[in-house]
mmCIF file with all atom_site columns, C-alpha atoms in Angstrom:
data_model
loop_
_atom_site.group_PDB
_atom_site.id
_atom_site.type_symbol
_atom_site.label_atom_id
_atom_site.label_alt_id
_atom_site.label_comp_id
_atom_site.label_asym_id
_atom_site.label_entity_id
_atom_site.label_seq_id
_atom_site.pdbx_PDB_ins_code
_atom_site.Cartn_x
_atom_site.Cartn_y
_atom_site.Cartn_z
_atom_site.occupancy
_atom_site.B_iso_or_equiv
_atom_site.pdbx_formal_charge
_atom_site.auth_seq_id
_atom_site.auth_comp_id
_atom_site.auth_asym_id
_atom_site.auth_atom_id
_atom_site.pdbx_PDB_model_num
ATOM 1   C CA . SER A 1 1   ? -8.616  17.849  -4.616  1.00 0.00 ? 24  SER A CA 1
ATOM 2   C CA . GLN A 1 2   ? -7.381  14.607  -6.086  1.00 0.00 ? 25  GLN A CA 1
ATOM 3   C CA . THR A 1 3   ? -9.490  11.471  -6.046  1.00 0.00 ? 26  THR A CA 1
ATOM 4   C CA . ILE A 1 4   ? -8.962  7.940   -7.271  1.00 0.00 ? 27  ILE A CA 1
ATOM 5   C CA . HIS A 1 5   ? -11.761 5.635   -8.342  1.00 0.00 ? 28  HIS A CA 1
ATOM 6   C CA . GLN A 1 6   ? -11.413 1.913   -8.658  1.00 0.00 ? 29  GLN A CA 1
ATOM 7   C CA . TRP A 1 7   ? -14.097 -0.546  -9.690  1.00 0.00 ? 30  TRP A CA 1
ATOM 8   C CA . PRO A 1 8   ? -15.678 -2.940  -9.210  1.00 0.00 ? 31  PRO A CA 1
ATOM 9   C CA . ALA A 1 9   ? -15.333 -3.342  -5.445  1.00 0.00 ? 32  ALA A CA 1
ATOM 10  C CA . THR A 1 10  ? -15.860 -7.088  -5.606  1.00 0.00 ? 33  THR A CA 1
ATOM 11  C CA . LEU A 1 11  ? -15.771 -9.546  -8.458  1.00 0.00 ? 34  LEU A CA 1
ATOM 12  C CA . VAL A 1 12  ? -16.290 -13.287 -8.742  1.00 0.00 ? 35  VAL A CA 1
ATOM 13  C CA . GLN A 1 13  ? -15.089 -14.828 -11.973 1.00 0.00 ? 36  GLN A CA 1
ATOM 14  C CA . PRO A 1 14  ? -14.703 -18.424 -13.184 1.00 0.00 ? 37  PRO A CA 1
ATOM 15  C CA . VAL A 1 15  ? -11.331 -19.838 -14.116 1.00 0.00 ? 38  VAL A CA 1
ATOM 16  C CA . GLY A 1 16  ? -10.496 -19.122 -17.735 1.00 0.00 ? 39  GLY A CA 1
ATOM 17  C CA . SER A 1 17  ? -12.657 -16.009 -17.985 1.00 0.00 ? 40  SER A CA 1
ATOM 18  C CA . PRO A 1 18  ? -11.253 -12.585 -18.910 1.00 0.00 ? 41  PRO A CA 1
ATOM 19  C CA . LEU A 1 19  ? -10.669 -9.755  -16.454 1.00 0.00 ? 42  LEU A CA 1
ATOM 20  C CA . SER A 1 20  ? -10.779 -6.007  -16.671 1.00 0.00 ? 43  SER A CA 1
ATOM 21  C CA . LEU A 1 21  ? -10.318 -3.770  -13.649 1.00 0.00 ? 44  LEU A CA 1
ATOM 22  C CA . GLU A 1 22  ? -10.387 -0.037  -14.132 1.00 0.00 ? 45  GLU A CA 1
ATOM 23  C CA . CYS A 1 23  ? -8.856  2.816   -12.195 1.00 0.00 ? 46  CYS A CA 1
ATOM 24  C CA . THR A 1 24  ? -9.193  6.540   -12.836 1.00 0.00 ? 47  THR A CA 1
ATOM 25  C CA . VAL A 1 25  ? -7.631  9.518   -11.122 1.00 0.00 ? 48  VAL A CA 1
ATOM 26  C CA . GLU A 1 26  ? -9.091  13.015  -10.961 1.00 0.00 ? 49  GLU A CA 1
ATOM 27  C CA . GLY A 1 27  ? -7.604  16.319  -9.969  1.00 0.00 ? 50  GLY A CA 1
ATOM 28  C CA . THR A 1 28  ? -4.012  15.744  -11.059 1.00 0.00 ? 51  THR A CA 1
ATOM 29  C CA . SER A 1 29  ? -2.101  15.557  -14.313 1.00 0.00 ? 52  SER A CA 1
ATOM 30  C CA . ASN A 1 30  ? 0.528   13.073  -15.429 1.00 0.00 ? 53  ASN A CA 1
ATOM 31  C CA . PRO A 1 31  ? 0.413   10.975  -12.262 1.00 0.00 ? 54  PRO A CA 1
ATOM 32  C CA . ASN A 1 32  ? 2.475   7.858   -11.799 1.00 0.00 ? 55  ASN A CA 1
ATOM 33  C CA . LEU A 1 33  ? 0.066   4.935   -11.619 1.00 0.00 ? 56  LEU A CA 1
ATOM 34  C CA . TYR A 1 34  ? 0.441   1.549   -9.968  1.00 0.00 ? 57  TYR A CA 1
ATOM 35  C CA . TRP A 1 35  ? -1.317  -1.774  -9.622  1.00 0.00 ? 58  TRP A CA 1
ATOM 36  C CA . TYR A 1 36  ? -0.670  -3.760  -6.451  1.00 0.00 ? 59  TYR A CA 1
ATOM 37  C CA . ARG A 1 37  ? -1.918  -7.118  -5.232  1.00 0.00 ? 60  ARG A CA 1
ATOM 38  C CA . GLN A 1 38  ? -2.371  -7.749  -1.536  1.00 0.00 ? 61  GLN A CA 1
ATOM 39  C CA . ALA A 1 39  ? -2.436  -11.293 -0.236  1.00 0.00 ? 62  ALA A CA 1
ATOM 40  C CA . ALA A 1 40  ? -3.567  -12.093 3.292   1.00 0.00 ? 63  ALA A CA 1
ATOM 41  C CA . GLY A 1 41  ? -0.677  -11.911 5.757   1.00 0.00 ? 64  GLY A CA 1
ATOM 42  C CA . ARG A 1 42  ? 1.744   -10.594 3.170   1.00 0.00 ? 65  ARG A CA 1
ATOM 43  C CA . GLY A 1 43  ? 2.939   -7.213  2.048   1.00 0.00 ? 66  GLY A CA 1
ATOM 44  C CA . LEU A 1 44  ? 1.672   -5.458  -1.044  1.00 0.00 ? 67  LEU A CA 1
ATOM 45  C CA . GLN A 1 45  ? 3.210   -6.748  -4.237  1.00 0.00 ? 68  GLN A CA 1
ATOM 46  C CA . LEU A 1 46  ? 3.799   -4.297  -7.058  1.00 0.00 ? 69  LEU A CA 1
ATOM 47  C CA . LEU A 1 47  ? 2.437   -5.686  -10.322 1.00 0.00 ? 70  LEU A CA 1
ATOM 48  C CA . PHE A 1 48  ? 2.718   -2.783  -12.756 1.00 0.00 ? 71  PHE A CA 1
ATOM 49  C CA . TYR A 1 49  ? 3.590   0.872   -12.771 1.00 0.00 ? 72  TYR A CA 1
ATOM 50  C CA . SER A 1 50  ? 3.280   3.572   -15.380 1.00 0.00 ? 73  SER A CA 1
ATOM 51  C CA . VAL A 1 51  ? 4.958   6.959   -15.701 1.00 0.00 ? 74  VAL A CA 1
ATOM 52  C CA . GLY A 1 52  ? 2.949   8.048   -18.736 1.00 0.00 ? 75  GLY A CA 1
ATOM 53  C CA . ILE A 1 53  ? 0.421   7.120   -21.424 1.00 0.00 ? 76  ILE A CA 1
ATOM 54  C CA . GLY A 1 54  ? 1.319   3.820   -23.040 1.00 0.00 ? 77  GLY A CA 1
ATOM 55  C CA . GLN A 1 55  ? 4.317   3.318   -20.733 1.00 0.00 ? 78  GLN A CA 1
ATOM 56  C CA . ILE A 1 56  ? 3.951   0.197   -18.624 1.00 0.00 ? 79  ILE A CA 1
ATOM 57  C CA . SER A 1 57  ? 6.561   -1.569  -16.540 1.00 0.00 ? 80  SER A CA 1
ATOM 58  C CA . SER A 1 58  ? 5.970   -5.009  -15.127 1.00 0.00 ? 81  SER A CA 1
ATOM 59  C CA . GLU A 1 59  ? 7.590   -6.031  -11.878 1.00 0.00 ? 82  GLU A CA 1
ATOM 60  C CA . VAL A 1 60  ? 6.769   -9.727  -11.875 1.00 0.00 ? 83  VAL A CA 1
ATOM 61  C CA . PRO A 1 61  ? 5.997   -12.301 -14.567 1.00 0.00 ? 84  PRO A CA 1
ATOM 62  C CA . GLN A 1 62  ? 2.362   -13.207 -14.377 1.00 0.00 ? 85  GLN A CA 1
ATOM 63  C CA . ASN A 1 63  ? -0.922  -13.900 -16.046 1.00 0.00 ? 86  ASN A CA 1
ATOM 64  C CA . LEU A 1 64  ? -1.942  -10.238 -15.991 1.00 0.00 ? 87  LEU A CA 1
ATOM 65  C CA . SER A 1 65  ? -1.328  -7.197  -18.158 1.00 0.00 ? 88  SER A CA 1
ATOM 66  C CA . ALA A 1 66  ? -1.872  -3.480  -17.747 1.00 0.00 ? 89  ALA A CA 1
ATOM 67  C CA . SER A 1 67  ? -2.634  -0.608  -20.063 1.00 0.00 ? 90  SER A CA 1
ATOM 68  C CA . ARG A 1 68  ? -2.804  3.169   -19.770 1.00 0.00 ? 91  ARG A CA 1
ATOM 69  C CA . PRO A 1 69  ? -4.922  4.438   -22.657 1.00 0.00 ? 92  PRO A CA 1
ATOM 70  C CA . GLN A 1 70  ? -5.350  7.902   -21.136 1.00 0.00 ? 93  GLN A CA 1
ATOM 71  C CA . ASP A 1 71  ? -3.301  10.029  -18.755 1.00 0.00 ? 94  ASP A CA 1
ATOM 72  C CA . ARG A 1 72  ? -5.467  9.281   -15.729 1.00 0.00 ? 95  ARG A CA 1
ATOM 73  C CA . GLN A 1 73  ? -6.774  5.823   -16.595 1.00 0.00 ? 96  GLN A CA 1
ATOM 74  C CA . PHE A 1 74  ? -5.095  2.553   -15.679 1.00 0.00 ? 97  PHE A CA 1
ATOM 75  C CA . ILE A 1 75  ? -6.524  -0.845  -16.575 1.00 0.00 ? 98  ILE A CA 1
ATOM 76  C CA . LEU A 1 76  ? -5.583  -4.286  -15.267 1.00 0.00 ? 99  LEU A CA 1
ATOM 77  C CA . SER A 1 77  ? -6.496  -7.175  -17.547 1.00 0.00 ? 100 SER A CA 1
ATOM 78  C CA . SER A 1 78  ? -6.237  -10.873 -18.068 1.00 0.00 ? 101 SER A CA 1
ATOM 79  C CA . LYS A 1 79  ? -7.275  -13.014 -21.014 1.00 0.00 ? 102 LYS A CA 1
ATOM 80  C CA . LYS A 1 80  ? -7.782  -16.137 -18.898 1.00 0.00 ? 103 LYS A CA 1
ATOM 81  C CA . LEU A 1 81  ? -7.958  -16.026 -15.125 1.00 0.00 ? 104 LEU A CA 1
ATOM 82  C CA . LEU A 1 82  ? -6.252  -18.606 -12.934 1.00 0.00 ? 105 LEU A CA 1
ATOM 83  C CA . LEU A 1 83  ? -7.244  -19.617 -9.421  1.00 0.00 ? 106 LEU A CA 1
ATOM 84  C CA . SER A 1 84  ? -4.009  -18.048 -8.207  1.00 0.00 ? 107 SER A CA 1
ATOM 85  C CA . ASP A 1 85  ? -5.162  -14.654 -9.494  1.00 0.00 ? 108 ASP A CA 1
ATOM 86  C CA . SER A 1 86  ? -7.576  -14.360 -6.586  1.00 0.00 ? 109 SER A CA 1
ATOM 87  C CA . GLY A 1 87  ? -6.688  -11.519 -4.256  1.00 0.00 ? 110 GLY A CA 1
ATOM 88  C CA . PHE A 1 88  ? -7.191  -7.893  -3.325  1.00 0.00 ? 111 PHE A CA 1
ATOM 89  C CA . TYR A 1 89  ? -6.082  -5.537  -6.093  1.00 0.00 ? 112 TYR A CA 1
ATOM 90  C CA . LEU A 1 90  ? -5.199  -1.963  -5.351  1.00 0.00 ? 113 LEU A CA 1
ATOM 91  C CA . CYS A 1 91  ? -4.633  0.890   -7.748  1.00 0.00 ? 114 CYS A CA 1
ATOM 92  C CA . ALA A 1 92  ? -2.553  3.853   -6.584  1.00 0.00 ? 115 ALA A CA 1
ATOM 93  C CA . TRP A 1 93  ? -1.102  7.105   -7.848  1.00 0.00 ? 116 TRP A CA 1
ATOM 94  C CA . SER A 1 94  ? 1.789   9.337   -6.846  1.00 0.00 ? 117 SER A CA 1
ATOM 95  C CA . VAL A 1 95  ? 3.501   12.446  -8.139  1.00 0.00 ? 118 VAL A CA 1
ATOM 96  C CA . LEU A 1 96  ? 7.037   11.029  -8.313  1.00 0.00 ? 119 LEU A CA 1
ATOM 97  C CA . SER A 1 97  ? 8.508   7.970   -9.893  1.00 0.00 ? 120 SER A CA 1
ATOM 98  C CA . ILE A 1 98  ? 8.777   4.820   -7.806  1.00 0.00 ? 121 ILE A CA 1
ATOM 99  C CA . LYS A 1 99  ? 12.258  4.340   -9.191  1.00 0.00 ? 122 LYS A CA 1
ATOM 100 C CA . SER A 1 100 ? 13.726  7.444   -7.612  1.00 0.00 ? 123 SER A CA 1
ATOM 101 C CA . SER A 1 101 ? 14.198  8.602   -4.076  1.00 0.00 ? 124 SER A CA 1
ATOM 102 C CA . TYR A 1 102 ? 11.019  10.452  -3.134  1.00 0.00 ? 125 TYR A CA 1
ATOM 103 C CA . ASN A 1 103 ? 8.859   11.665  -0.309  1.00 0.00 ? 126 ASN A CA 1
ATOM 104 C CA . SER A 1 104 ? 5.493   11.640  -2.036  1.00 0.00 ? 127 SER A CA 1
ATOM 105 C CA . PRO A 1 105 ? 3.012   9.131   -0.640  1.00 0.00 ? 128 PRO A CA 1
ATOM 106 C CA . LEU A 1 106 ? 1.040   6.615   -2.614  1.00 0.00 ? 129 LEU A CA 1
ATOM 107 C CA . HIS A 1 107 ? -2.674  7.396   -2.804  1.00 0.00 ? 130 HIS A CA 1
ATOM 108 C CA . PHE A 1 108 ? -4.672  4.208   -3.012  1.00 0.00 ? 131 PHE A CA 1
ATOM 109 C CA . GLY A 1 109 ? -8.093  3.382   -4.325  1.00 0.00 ? 132 GLY A CA 1
ATOM 110 C CA . ASN A 1 110 ? -10.410 1.242   -2.238  1.00 0.00 ? 133 ASN A CA 1
ATOM 111 C CA . GLY A 1 111 ? -9.436  -1.938  -4.001  1.00 0.00 ? 134 GLY A CA 1
ATOM 112 C CA . THR A 1 112 ? -11.140 -4.786  -5.834  1.00 0.00 ? 135 THR A CA 1
ATOM 113 C CA . ARG A 1 113 ? -11.652 -8.129  -4.115  1.00 0.00 ? 136 ARG A CA 1
ATOM 114 C CA . LEU A 1 114 ? -11.296 -10.711 -6.898  1.00 0.00 ? 137 LEU A CA 1
ATOM 115 C CA . THR A 1 115 ? -12.327 -14.299 -6.329  1.00 0.00 ? 138 THR A CA 1
ATOM 116 C CA . VAL A 1 116 ? -11.611 -16.783 -9.084  1.00 0.00 ? 139 VAL A CA 1
ATOM 117 C CA . THR A 1 117 ? -13.715 -19.925 -8.768  1.00 0.00 ? 140 THR A CA 1
ATOM 118 C CA . LYS B 2 1   ? 12.839  -13.193 3.240   1.00 0.00 ? 17  LYS B CA 1
ATOM 119 C CA . ASN B 2 2   ? 10.915  -9.946  3.461   1.00 0.00 ? 18  ASN B CA 1
ATOM 120 C CA . GLN B 2 3   ? 13.182  -6.983  4.067   1.00 0.00 ? 19  GLN B CA 1
ATOM 121 C CA . VAL B 2 4   ? 10.527  -5.305  6.208   1.00 0.00 ? 20  VAL B CA 1
ATOM 122 C CA . GLU B 2 5   ? 9.288   -7.231  9.228   1.00 0.00 ? 21  GLU B CA 1
ATOM 123 C CA . GLN B 2 6   ? 6.418   -6.013  11.381  1.00 0.00 ? 22  GLN B CA 1
ATOM 124 C CA . SER B 2 7   ? 5.384   -7.181  14.819  1.00 0.00 ? 23  SER B CA 1
ATOM 125 C CA . PRO B 2 8   ? 3.110   -8.225  16.251  1.00 0.00 ? 24  PRO B CA 1
ATOM 126 C CA . GLN B 2 9   ? 1.052   -9.718  13.433  1.00 0.00 ? 25  GLN B CA 1
ATOM 127 C CA . SER B 2 10  ? -2.096  -8.873  15.341  1.00 0.00 ? 26  SER B CA 1
ATOM 128 C CA . LEU B 2 11  ? -2.986  -7.032  18.506  1.00 0.00 ? 27  LEU B CA 1
ATOM 129 C CA . ILE B 2 12  ? -6.149  -6.585  20.548  1.00 0.00 ? 28  ILE B CA 1
ATOM 130 C CA . ILE B 2 13  ? -6.434  -3.758  23.065  1.00 0.00 ? 29  ILE B CA 1
ATOM 131 C CA . LEU B 2 14  ? -9.180  -2.047  25.015  1.00 0.00 ? 30  LEU B CA 1
ATOM 132 C CA . GLU B 2 15  ? -10.428 1.361   24.045  1.00 0.00 ? 31  GLU B CA 1
ATOM 133 C CA . GLY B 2 16  ? -8.435  4.115   25.721  1.00 0.00 ? 32  GLY B CA 1
ATOM 134 C CA . LYS B 2 17  ? -5.267  2.069   26.071  1.00 0.00 ? 33  LYS B CA 1
ATOM 135 C CA . ASN B 2 18  ? -1.952  2.798   24.340  1.00 0.00 ? 34  ASN B CA 1
ATOM 136 C CA . CYS B 2 19  ? -0.081  0.449   22.038  1.00 0.00 ? 35  CYS B CA 1
ATOM 137 C CA . THR B 2 20  ? 3.154   0.292   20.071  1.00 0.00 ? 36  THR B CA 1
ATOM 138 C CA . LEU B 2 21  ? 3.692   -1.386  16.739  1.00 0.00 ? 37  LEU B CA 1
ATOM 139 C CA . GLN B 2 22  ? 7.152   -2.359  15.545  1.00 0.00 ? 38  GLN B CA 1
ATOM 140 C CA . CYS B 2 23  ? 8.857   -2.335  12.167  1.00 0.00 ? 39  CYS B CA 1
ATOM 141 C CA . ASN B 2 24  ? 12.346  -3.724  11.560  1.00 0.00 ? 40  ASN B CA 1
ATOM 142 C CA . TYR B 2 25  ? 13.963  -3.463  8.167   1.00 0.00 ? 41  TYR B CA 1
ATOM 143 C CA . THR B 2 26  ? 17.090  -4.520  6.335   1.00 0.00 ? 42  THR B CA 1
ATOM 144 C CA . VAL B 2 27  ? 16.478  -2.387  3.249   1.00 0.00 ? 43  VAL B CA 1
ATOM 145 C CA . SER B 2 28  ? 19.589  -0.516  2.166   1.00 0.00 ? 44  SER B CA 1
ATOM 146 C CA . PRO B 2 29  ? 20.247  2.186   1.179   1.00 0.00 ? 45  PRO B CA 1
ATOM 147 C CA . PHE B 2 30  ? 17.517  3.967   3.069   1.00 0.00 ? 46  PHE B CA 1
ATOM 148 C CA . SER B 2 31  ? 15.507  6.919   1.829   1.00 0.00 ? 47  SER B CA 1
ATOM 149 C CA . ASN B 2 32  ? 12.454  7.112   4.046   1.00 0.00 ? 48  ASN B CA 1
ATOM 150 C CA . LEU B 2 33  ? 9.989   5.054   6.052   1.00 0.00 ? 49  LEU B CA 1
ATOM 151 C CA . ARG B 2 34  ? 6.270   5.598   5.925   1.00 0.00 ? 50  ARG B CA 1
ATOM 152 C CA . TRP B 2 35  ? 3.424   4.245   8.030   1.00 0.00 ? 51  TRP B CA 1
ATOM 153 C CA . TYR B 2 36  ? 0.065   3.595   6.398   1.00 0.00 ? 52  TYR B CA 1
ATOM 154 C CA . LYS B 2 37  ? -3.291  2.823   7.990   1.00 0.00 ? 53  LYS B CA 1
ATOM 155 C CA . GLN B 2 38  ? -5.571  0.445   6.107   1.00 0.00 ? 54  GLN B CA 1
ATOM 156 C CA . ASP B 2 39  ? -9.183  0.078   7.165   1.00 0.00 ? 55  ASP B CA 1
ATOM 157 C CA . THR B 2 40  ? -10.834 -3.230  6.322   1.00 0.00 ? 56  THR B CA 1
ATOM 158 C CA . GLY B 2 41  ? -11.773 -3.396  2.660   1.00 0.00 ? 57  GLY B CA 1
ATOM 159 C CA . ARG B 2 42  ? -10.167 -0.046  1.867   1.00 0.00 ? 58  ARG B CA 1
ATOM 160 C CA . GLY B 2 43  ? -6.877  1.159   0.466   1.00 0.00 ? 59  GLY B CA 1
ATOM 161 C CA . PRO B 2 44  ? -4.009  2.225   2.741   1.00 0.00 ? 60  PRO B CA 1
ATOM 162 C CA . VAL B 2 45  ? -3.716  5.868   3.761   1.00 0.00 ? 61  VAL B CA 1
ATOM 163 C CA . SER B 2 46  ? -0.436  7.506   4.710   1.00 0.00 ? 62  SER B CA 1
ATOM 164 C CA . LEU B 2 47  ? -0.082  8.463   8.382   1.00 0.00 ? 63  LEU B CA 1
ATOM 165 C CA . THR B 2 48  ? 3.450   9.753   8.589   1.00 0.00 ? 64  THR B CA 1
ATOM 166 C CA . ILE B 2 49  ? 6.826   9.687   6.881   1.00 0.00 ? 65  ILE B CA 1
ATOM 167 C CA . MET B 2 50  ? 10.234  9.466   8.530   1.00 0.00 ? 66  MET B CA 1
ATOM 168 C CA . THR B 2 51  ? 13.412  10.478  6.770   1.00 0.00 ? 67  THR B CA 1
ATOM 169 C CA . PHE B 2 52  ? 16.936  9.511   7.779   1.00 0.00 ? 68  PHE B CA 1
ATOM 170 C CA . SER B 2 53  ? 17.513  12.536  9.995   1.00 0.00 ? 69  SER B CA 1
ATOM 171 C CA . GLU B 2 54  ? 14.219  12.334  11.881  1.00 0.00 ? 70  GLU B CA 1
ATOM 172 C CA . ASN B 2 55  ? 13.842  10.450  15.153  1.00 0.00 ? 71  ASN B CA 1
ATOM 173 C CA . THR B 2 56  ? 10.272  11.248  16.132  1.00 0.00 ? 72  THR B CA 1
ATOM 174 C CA . LYS B 2 57  ? 7.223   12.588  14.380  1.00 0.00 ? 73  LYS B CA 1
ATOM 175 C CA . SER B 2 58  ? 3.676   12.958  15.638  1.00 0.00 ? 74  SER B CA 1
ATOM 176 C CA . ASN B 2 59  ? 0.348   13.068  13.852  1.00 0.00 ? 75  ASN B CA 1
ATOM 177 C CA . GLY B 2 60  ? -2.355  13.562  16.438  1.00 0.00 ? 76  GLY B CA 1
ATOM 178 C CA . ARG B 2 61  ? -2.483  10.457  18.626  1.00 0.00 ? 77  ARG B CA 1
ATOM 179 C CA . TYR B 2 62  ? 0.028   8.695   16.390  1.00 0.00 ? 78  TYR B CA 1
ATOM 180 C CA . THR B 2 63  ? 3.747   9.030   17.099  1.00 0.00 ? 79  THR B CA 1
ATOM 181 C CA . ALA B 2 64  ? 6.342   7.388   14.893  1.00 0.00 ? 80  ALA B CA 1
ATOM 182 C CA . THR B 2 65  ? 9.956   6.881   15.850  1.00 0.00 ? 81  THR B CA 1
ATOM 183 C CA . LEU B 2 66  ? 12.948  5.899   13.761  1.00 0.00 ? 82  LEU B CA 1
ATOM 184 C CA . ASP B 2 67  ? 16.353  4.554   14.722  1.00 0.00 ? 83  ASP B CA 1
ATOM 185 C CA . ALA B 2 68  ? 18.295  4.449   11.464  1.00 0.00 ? 84  ALA B CA 1
ATOM 186 C CA . ASP B 2 69  ? 21.288  2.853   13.169  1.00 0.00 ? 85  ASP B CA 1
ATOM 187 C CA . THR B 2 70  ? 19.384  -0.205  14.329  1.00 0.00 ? 86  THR B CA 1
ATOM 188 C CA . LYS B 2 71  ? 16.940  0.003   11.396  1.00 0.00 ? 87  LYS B CA 1
ATOM 189 C CA . GLN B 2 72  ? 13.907  0.023   13.593  1.00 0.00 ? 88  GLN B CA 1
ATOM 190 C CA . SER B 2 73  ? 10.754  2.089   13.638  1.00 0.00 ? 89  SER B CA 1
ATOM 191 C CA . SER B 2 74  ? 7.760   2.112   15.900  1.00 0.00 ? 90  SER B CA 1
ATOM 192 C CA . LEU B 2 75  ? 4.271   3.546   15.734  1.00 0.00 ? 91  LEU B CA 1
ATOM 193 C CA . HIS B 2 76  ? 2.774   4.465   19.083  1.00 0.00 ? 92  HIS B CA 1
ATOM 194 C CA . ILE B 2 77  ? -0.955  5.024   19.376  1.00 0.00 ? 93  ILE B CA 1
ATOM 195 C CA . THR B 2 78  ? -2.141  6.952   22.401  1.00 0.00 ? 94  THR B CA 1
ATOM 196 C CA . ALA B 2 79  ? -5.601  6.718   23.966  1.00 0.00 ? 95  ALA B CA 1
ATOM 197 C CA . SER B 2 80  ? -6.856  4.290   21.355  1.00 0.00 ? 96  SER B CA 1
ATOM 198 C CA . GLN B 2 81  ? -10.284 4.671   19.811  1.00 0.00 ? 97  GLN B CA 1
ATOM 199 C CA . LEU B 2 82  ? -12.548 2.149   18.126  1.00 0.00 ? 98  LEU B CA 1
ATOM 200 C CA . SER B 2 83  ? -11.761 3.822   14.805  1.00 0.00 ? 99  SER B CA 1
ATOM 201 C CA . ASP B 2 84  ? -8.099  2.899   15.229  1.00 0.00 ? 100 ASP B CA 1
ATOM 202 C CA . SER B 2 85  ? -9.031  -0.696  14.410  1.00 0.00 ? 101 SER B CA 1
ATOM 203 C CA . ALA B 2 86  ? -7.195  -1.308  11.147  1.00 0.00 ? 102 ALA B CA 1
ATOM 204 C CA . SER B 2 87  ? -4.041  -2.761  9.664   1.00 0.00 ? 103 SER B CA 1
ATOM 205 C CA . TYR B 2 88  ? -0.917  -0.653  9.965   1.00 0.00 ? 104 TYR B CA 1
ATOM 206 C CA . ILE B 2 89  ? 1.660   -1.078  7.236   1.00 0.00 ? 105 ILE B CA 1
ATOM 207 C CA . CYS B 2 90  ? 5.297   -0.053  7.338   1.00 0.00 ? 106 CYS B CA 1
ATOM 208 C CA . VAL B 2 91  ? 6.867   0.851   3.977   1.00 0.00 ? 107 VAL B CA 1
ATOM 209 C CA . VAL B 2 92  ? 10.589  1.444   3.547   1.00 0.00 ? 108 VAL B CA 1
ATOM 210 C CA . SER B 2 93  ? 11.826  3.265   0.477   1.00 0.00 ? 109 SER B CA 1
ATOM 211 C CA . ALA B 2 94  ? 15.232  3.038   -1.094  1.00 0.00 ? 110 ALA B CA 1
ATOM 212 C CA . ASN B 2 95  ? 15.570  2.325   -4.804  1.00 0.00 ? 111 ASN B CA 1
ATOM 213 C CA . ASP B 2 96  ? 12.052  0.976   -4.598  1.00 0.00 ? 112 ASP B CA 1
ATOM 214 C CA . MET B 2 97  ? 9.405   0.461   -1.942  1.00 0.00 ? 113 MET B CA 1
ATOM 215 C CA . ARG B 2 98  ? 9.319   -2.519  0.384   1.00 0.00 ? 114 ARG B CA 1
ATOM 216 C CA . PHE B 2 99  ? 6.090   -3.267  2.216   1.00 0.00 ? 115 PHE B CA 1
ATOM 217 C CA . GLY B 2 100 ? 5.716   -4.981  5.541   1.00 0.00 ? 116 GLY B CA 1
ATOM 218 C CA . ALA B 2 101 ? 2.903   -7.495  5.958   1.00 0.00 ? 117 ALA B CA 1
ATOM 219 C CA . GLY B 2 102 ? 1.204   -5.203  8.456   1.00 0.00 ? 118 GLY B CA 1
ATOM 220 C CA . THR B 2 103 ? -0.070  -5.397  12.013  1.00 0.00 ? 119 THR B CA 1
ATOM 221 C CA . ARG B 2 104 ? -3.781  -5.963  12.465  1.00 0.00 ? 120 ARG B CA 1
ATOM 222 C CA . LEU B 2 105 ? -4.986  -3.836  15.409  1.00 0.00 ? 121 LEU B CA 1
ATOM 223 C CA . THR B 2 106 ? -8.378  -4.407  17.000  1.00 0.00 ? 122 THR B CA 1
ATOM 224 C CA . VAL B 2 107 ? -9.642  -1.925  19.578  1.00 0.00 ? 123 VAL B CA 1
ATOM 225 C CA . LYS B 2 108 ? -12.469 -3.262  21.717  1.00 0.00 ? 124 LYS B CA 1
ATOM 226 C CA . PRO B 2 109 ? -14.908 -1.242  23.816  1.00 0.00 ? 125 PRO B CA 1
#
C-alpha cells in the first residue's frame, strides 16, 4: 500500500533562518507531488506541484522554493524565513495531473506546523 | 472571493444526532466535487467524490448530495460519533482544484 511521510511535525524557526521540509512517498511510482499551505479559516493554497523529477511548477510568487531530487521525494525550502511563512504545510500525492480533469484523490501527509518567531 | 463557500463555519452537535454540511460553488466548468475529512493536526482524507451525473452517494454514515444545476452539495452525517469531530473540506475540480475553507464539526458526548 502507498504511504506518505512528512517531517518534522512541528517546527519553530526564527525570522531569517533557512527552512527545509521533506516529504517522501512509498508504494507508488512517478506520483504527482504537491505542497499546500493551510491558513486558519481559509482553504488550502497550492504552493508547488511536480509531475516528475526536477519538474516544479509554482502557483504563487513567494519566499519558498521546492525541489524533487528523486521520484518520490519532495522538498520545500526557504533561504530566509519571514513571519508570514508561518502556517500548516501539507504534502500530497496523486496519480493524475492536477492540470487535467481527474477523479483521483489527493493523499495527504500529516503536515508540518511551522511557526516563525 | 473564494469560488467554494462552505457553511456553517463551525458546528457543535451531541453524539448520536445527525447534521448536514453545505458547500456552494461557482467553479466552472465542473469536473467533480470531493469531500475530505481532516482530523486536528492531520492531513485531509477523501470521503467521497461526486461527478456531474451523480446526485447522491453514501459512504457508511456519510451521504453526499450534488445539485449541479444550483451548484450545491451537502454532506449529511447520520448518528454522529465522537470520532466524527473534524474539519470537513469541500473541493471542486475543474481545470484545477478549488478548496473550501471547511466546516469545523465538534461532536460532544
